[in-house]
Short mmCIF file of C-alpha atoms in Angstrom, two decimals:
data_model
loop_
_atom_site.label_atom_id
_atom_site.label_comp_id
_atom_site.label_asym_id
_atom_site.label_seq_id
_atom_site.Cartn_x
_atom_site.Cartn_y
_atom_site.Cartn_z
CA UNK C 3 118.10 87.19 68.79
CA UNK C 4 118.72 85.65 72.23
CA UNK C 5 117.78 87.50 75.39
CA UNK C 6 120.58 88.86 77.52
CA UNK C 7 121.10 87.06 80.79
CA UNK C 8 118.35 87.76 83.32
CA UNK C 9 116.17 89.76 80.92
CA UNK C 10 112.88 88.65 79.38
CA UNK C 11 112.19 90.58 76.19
CA UNK C 12 108.47 89.89 76.48
CA UNK C 13 108.37 90.85 80.15
CA UNK C 14 110.78 93.76 80.53
CA UNK C 15 108.15 95.81 82.38
CA UNK C 16 107.44 92.99 84.81
CA UNK C 17 111.17 92.32 85.27
CA UNK C 18 111.87 95.96 86.10
CA UNK C 19 108.91 96.31 88.44
CA UNK C 20 109.92 93.14 90.27
CA UNK C 21 113.44 94.48 90.77
CA UNK C 22 112.11 97.84 91.95
CA UNK C 23 109.77 96.09 94.35
CA UNK C 24 112.82 94.50 95.95
CA UNK C 25 114.57 97.87 96.15
CA UNK C 26 117.10 96.83 93.50
CA UNK C 27 117.24 100.08 91.52
CA UNK C 28 120.65 99.30 90.02
CA UNK C 29 119.44 95.90 88.87
CA UNK C 30 116.31 97.40 87.33
CA UNK C 31 118.35 99.98 85.43
CA UNK C 32 120.73 97.25 84.23
CA UNK C 33 117.82 95.22 82.87
CA UNK C 34 116.62 98.19 80.83
CA UNK C 35 120.11 98.88 79.55
CA UNK C 36 120.57 95.25 78.50
CA UNK C 37 117.17 95.14 76.81
CA UNK C 38 117.81 98.38 74.94
CA UNK C 39 121.20 97.17 73.73
CA UNK C 40 119.75 93.92 72.43
CA UNK C 41 116.30 94.98 71.19
CA UNK C 42 116.38 98.75 70.92
CA UNK C 43 113.85 101.33 72.03
CA UNK C 44 110.38 99.80 72.12
CA UNK C 45 107.15 101.03 73.71
CA UNK C 46 107.55 98.29 76.33
CA UNK C 47 111.04 99.50 77.17
CA UNK C 48 109.69 103.02 77.57
CA UNK C 49 107.06 101.79 80.03
CA UNK C 50 109.83 100.11 82.03
CA UNK C 51 111.88 103.31 81.91
CA UNK C 52 108.91 105.33 83.11
CA UNK C 53 108.60 103.03 86.11
CA UNK C 54 112.13 104.00 87.10
CA UNK C 55 110.99 107.62 87.35
CA UNK C 56 107.86 106.73 89.27
CA UNK C 57 109.83 104.62 91.73
CA UNK C 58 112.36 107.42 92.27
CA UNK C 59 109.49 109.80 93.08
CA UNK C 60 108.19 107.29 95.61
CA UNK C 61 111.51 107.28 97.44
CA UNK C 62 111.91 111.05 97.22
CA UNK C 63 114.80 111.18 94.76
CA UNK C 64 113.73 114.11 92.58
CA UNK C 65 116.93 114.36 90.53
CA UNK C 66 116.85 110.72 89.42
CA UNK C 67 113.09 110.87 88.84
CA UNK C 68 113.51 113.92 86.61
CA UNK C 69 116.27 112.21 84.64
CA UNK C 70 114.14 109.16 83.90
CA UNK C 71 111.03 111.23 83.17
CA UNK C 72 112.82 113.45 80.68
CA UNK C 73 114.51 110.51 78.95
CA UNK C 74 111.20 108.69 78.64
CA UNK C 75 109.49 111.81 77.31
CA UNK C 76 112.20 112.47 74.72
CA UNK C 77 112.20 108.90 73.43
CA UNK C 78 108.39 108.64 73.40
CA UNK C 79 107.88 111.90 71.51
CA UNK C 80 110.58 110.85 69.05
CA UNK C 81 108.60 107.67 68.40
CA UNK C 82 105.53 109.80 67.63
CA UNK C 83 107.27 111.20 64.56
CA UNK C 84 106.59 107.88 62.84
CA UNK C 85 103.25 106.86 64.37
CA UNK C 86 100.16 108.17 66.10
CA UNK C 87 99.55 107.77 69.81
CA UNK C 88 97.35 104.77 70.56
CA UNK C 89 93.70 105.45 71.34
CA UNK C 90 93.94 103.08 74.31
CA UNK C 91 95.59 105.02 77.18
CA UNK C 92 96.84 101.73 78.63
CA UNK C 93 98.73 100.76 75.48
CA UNK C 94 102.51 100.90 76.07
CA UNK C 95 103.40 104.15 74.30
CA UNK C 96 100.68 106.38 75.82
CA UNK C 97 101.22 104.67 79.17
CA UNK C 98 104.92 105.59 79.10
CA UNK C 99 104.41 109.13 77.82
CA UNK C 100 101.62 109.85 80.29
CA UNK C 101 103.75 108.54 83.16
CA UNK C 102 106.72 110.68 82.09
CA UNK C 103 104.60 113.84 82.07
CA UNK C 104 103.04 112.90 85.40
CA UNK C 105 106.44 112.28 86.97
CA UNK C 106 107.87 115.57 85.71
CA UNK C 107 104.95 117.43 87.29
CA UNK C 108 105.41 115.53 90.55
CA UNK C 109 109.11 116.40 90.62
CA UNK C 110 108.32 120.11 90.30
CA UNK C 111 105.76 119.84 93.09
CA UNK C 112 108.26 117.97 95.28
CA UNK C 113 110.65 120.90 94.86
CA UNK C 114 108.00 123.40 95.94
CA UNK C 115 107.39 124.58 92.36
CA UNK C 116 103.65 123.92 92.41
CA UNK C 117 102.70 126.79 90.08
CA UNK C 118 105.39 125.73 87.62
CA UNK C 119 104.12 122.16 87.77
CA UNK C 120 100.57 123.24 86.94
CA UNK C 121 101.82 125.46 84.11
CA UNK C 122 103.90 122.60 82.70
CA UNK C 123 101.01 120.15 82.90
CA UNK C 124 98.63 122.62 81.25
CA UNK C 125 101.08 123.07 78.40
CA UNK C 126 101.27 119.28 77.96
CA UNK C 127 97.49 119.04 78.17
CA UNK C 128 97.25 121.50 75.30
CA UNK C 129 99.88 119.63 73.29
CA UNK C 130 98.09 116.31 73.74
CA UNK C 131 94.53 117.65 73.93
CA UNK C 132 93.21 115.30 71.25
CA UNK C 133 94.92 112.16 72.49
CA UNK C 134 94.27 109.33 74.90
CA UNK C 135 96.55 110.77 77.62
CA UNK C 136 94.62 114.04 77.98
CA UNK C 137 92.57 112.80 80.96
CA UNK C 138 95.65 111.55 82.78
CA UNK C 139 97.35 114.92 82.42
CA UNK C 140 94.19 116.67 83.62
CA UNK C 141 94.09 114.37 86.64
CA UNK C 142 97.52 115.61 87.66
CA UNK C 143 96.53 119.24 87.12
CA UNK C 144 93.51 118.66 89.33
CA UNK C 145 95.56 116.96 92.03
CA UNK C 146 97.63 120.13 92.31
CA UNK C 147 94.98 122.78 91.75
CA UNK C 148 91.35 121.66 92.04
CA UNK C 149 90.83 121.57 95.79
CA UNK C 150 89.61 124.91 97.11
CA UNK C 151 88.24 125.93 93.69
CA UNK C 152 84.66 125.90 92.36
CA UNK C 153 83.68 122.52 90.96
CA UNK C 154 83.57 122.51 87.15
CA UNK C 155 80.12 122.10 85.64
CA UNK C 156 79.10 118.60 84.64
CA UNK C 157 77.45 117.67 81.35
CA UNK C 158 74.08 115.94 81.70
CA UNK C 159 73.70 116.46 85.45
CA UNK C 160 73.69 119.41 87.84
CA UNK C 161 75.22 119.45 91.30
CA UNK C 162 72.41 120.00 93.81
CA UNK C 163 72.59 123.44 95.40
CA UNK C 164 73.14 123.71 99.12
CA UNK C 165 74.18 120.10 99.57
CA UNK C 166 77.48 118.37 100.24
CA UNK C 167 77.90 116.32 97.09
CA UNK C 168 80.17 113.40 96.28
CA UNK C 169 80.91 112.97 92.56
CA UNK C 170 81.64 109.29 91.95
CA UNK C 171 83.27 108.61 88.57
CA UNK C 172 82.82 104.94 87.74
CA UNK C 173 83.31 102.52 84.87
CA UNK C 174 81.27 99.46 83.94
CA UNK C 175 84.40 97.27 83.87
CA UNK C 176 85.87 98.56 87.16
CA UNK C 177 86.00 96.09 90.11
CA UNK C 178 87.13 98.79 92.56
CA UNK C 179 84.05 100.84 91.63
CA UNK C 180 81.79 97.89 92.39
CA UNK C 181 83.59 97.34 95.70
CA UNK C 182 82.97 101.00 96.59
CA UNK C 183 79.21 100.67 96.05
CA UNK C 184 78.28 99.22 99.46
CA UNK C 185 79.92 102.09 101.34
CA UNK C 186 78.37 104.69 99.06
CA UNK C 187 74.95 103.11 99.48
CA UNK C 188 75.36 103.28 103.26
CA UNK C 189 76.50 106.91 103.13
CA UNK C 190 73.58 107.90 100.97
CA UNK C 191 71.05 106.22 103.25
CA UNK C 192 72.61 107.53 106.46
CA UNK C 193 73.57 111.07 105.49
CA UNK C 194 71.15 111.87 102.66
CA UNK C 195 68.54 113.24 105.09
CA UNK C 196 71.21 115.51 106.56
CA UNK C 197 72.11 117.22 103.28
CA UNK C 198 74.39 114.75 101.49
CA UNK C 199 73.98 113.98 97.78
CA UNK C 200 75.67 111.60 95.38
CA UNK C 201 76.24 112.16 91.66
CA UNK C 202 77.71 109.32 89.60
CA UNK C 203 78.85 110.04 86.02
CA UNK C 204 80.28 107.35 83.78
CA UNK C 205 81.41 107.10 80.16
CA UNK C 206 81.63 104.70 77.24
CA UNK C 207 84.84 102.81 76.54
CA UNK C 208 83.99 101.15 73.24
CA UNK C 209 83.46 97.65 74.62
CA UNK C 210 81.28 95.52 76.90
CA UNK C 211 81.84 92.43 79.06
CA UNK C 212 85.01 90.51 78.27
CA UNK C 213 86.46 93.45 76.35
CA UNK C 214 84.24 92.73 73.33
CA UNK C 215 84.05 95.74 71.00
CA UNK C 216 80.59 97.27 70.92
CA UNK C 217 78.84 100.20 69.21
CA UNK C 218 77.64 103.07 71.40
CA UNK C 219 74.01 101.94 71.68
CA UNK C 220 74.99 98.43 72.73
CA UNK C 221 77.44 99.72 75.31
CA UNK C 222 74.89 102.19 76.69
CA UNK C 223 72.45 99.33 77.27
CA UNK C 224 75.22 97.34 78.92
CA UNK C 225 76.02 100.26 81.24
CA UNK C 226 72.39 100.23 82.36
CA UNK C 227 72.60 96.50 83.05
CA UNK C 228 75.69 97.05 85.19
CA UNK C 229 74.05 99.95 87.00
CA UNK C 230 70.98 97.91 87.89
CA UNK C 231 73.07 94.91 88.96
CA UNK C 232 75.71 96.63 91.09
CA UNK C 233 74.61 100.19 91.85
CA UNK C 234 70.99 100.05 92.96
CA UNK C 235 70.62 102.60 95.75
CA UNK C 236 73.81 104.34 94.60
CA UNK C 237 73.26 105.51 91.03
CA UNK C 238 69.74 106.69 90.26
CA UNK C 239 69.00 105.65 86.70
CA UNK C 240 69.49 106.17 83.97
CA UNK C 241 73.24 106.69 84.36
CA UNK C 242 74.81 109.95 83.23
CA UNK C 243 77.09 108.91 80.34
CA UNK C 244 79.40 111.62 79.02
CA UNK C 245 83.08 111.49 78.08
CA UNK C 246 83.59 115.24 78.55
CA UNK C 247 82.96 114.94 82.30
CA UNK C 248 85.84 112.50 82.56
CA UNK C 249 88.13 114.78 80.56
CA UNK C 250 87.33 117.87 82.62
CA UNK C 251 87.76 116.07 85.92
CA UNK C 252 90.76 114.05 84.73
CA UNK C 253 89.10 110.80 85.74
CA UNK C 254 91.63 108.52 84.08
CA UNK C 255 91.54 106.45 87.28
CA UNK C 256 88.30 104.80 88.36
CA UNK C 257 86.88 105.31 90.77
CA UNK C 258 87.69 109.00 91.10
CA UNK C 259 86.02 110.66 94.07
CA UNK C 260 85.38 114.42 94.22
CA UNK C 261 83.77 115.93 97.31
CA UNK C 262 82.07 119.32 96.90
CA UNK C 263 80.83 121.44 99.81
CA UNK C 264 77.48 123.23 100.14
CA UNK C 265 78.90 126.25 98.33
CA UNK C 266 80.14 124.36 95.28
CA UNK C 267 83.81 124.31 96.30
CA UNK C 268 85.91 121.17 95.80
CA UNK C 269 87.20 119.94 99.17
CA UNK C 270 88.57 116.56 98.08
CA UNK C 271 89.93 115.30 94.77
CA UNK C 272 90.94 111.66 95.05
CA UNK C 273 91.77 109.29 92.16
CA UNK C 274 91.13 105.81 93.55
CA UNK C 275 88.96 104.16 96.17
CA UNK C 276 88.37 105.24 99.78
CA UNK C 277 86.88 103.25 102.63
CA UNK C 278 83.45 103.97 104.06
CA UNK C 279 85.07 105.31 107.24
CA UNK C 280 87.41 107.63 105.33
CA UNK C 281 84.63 109.01 103.16
CA UNK C 282 82.18 109.37 106.04
CA UNK C 283 84.65 111.42 108.05
CA UNK C 284 85.21 113.79 105.14
CA UNK C 285 81.49 114.16 104.41
CA UNK C 286 80.46 114.66 108.03
CA UNK C 287 83.10 117.36 108.38
CA UNK C 288 81.28 119.38 105.72
CA UNK C 289 77.68 118.86 106.78
#
């Protein structure tokens, strides 16, 4: 079947994101409509549809964002009647479903319904508790509710009492994590004597360099190689490797940075990287 004019079947997500990047919301919606008419509902189309909701959130249009989020959710859950959700959270179907749930929670928060948003996300977390999108949902719960609360316990490592502690969730494949290392090393050297501590959990992903599938023992050895190569002076070995820590803290984004005060209360929950200057200011404010 031939592609409709201006639409690449293989690249519908890229086509839609490009249009959205130019502010052409009508054009992006038209591309999805044309694709759906010609090809039908595919996981790739659902990812593109989810981007419509995310883009509407970014420009503050809660009604349109809700419409796209709910449509994506309905179509994605309908698809699950005939198949399981992929184990890879970045595969198209879990990516679309996770984005739809995230957007719906963001819409509620935008409208001042923060408690409702947390309740909704917790319900979805329960529904998808055994799936690849669980951590992403937990991340959004934490963004709305973790700061100001006691830090959840970690498996395999204990937060040092009486110290301001940064929890640095990292992944062996993550370039942004490696880029963060120099700033963390500097913070640790400069502020460690003043009561600052750094804890750095990671987890296994089922593969090693180049995305090559690997059994757990092989990947664990590879994690240690990465730690020694990139994180000397940051992560004291051996690395703490535990998937439950990532689930509890919703660390579907790496790095995820969690700053805990001397009393064990979370003062910052931040999926993504921060600069040395940004982190230093937050840490110093708690020392």
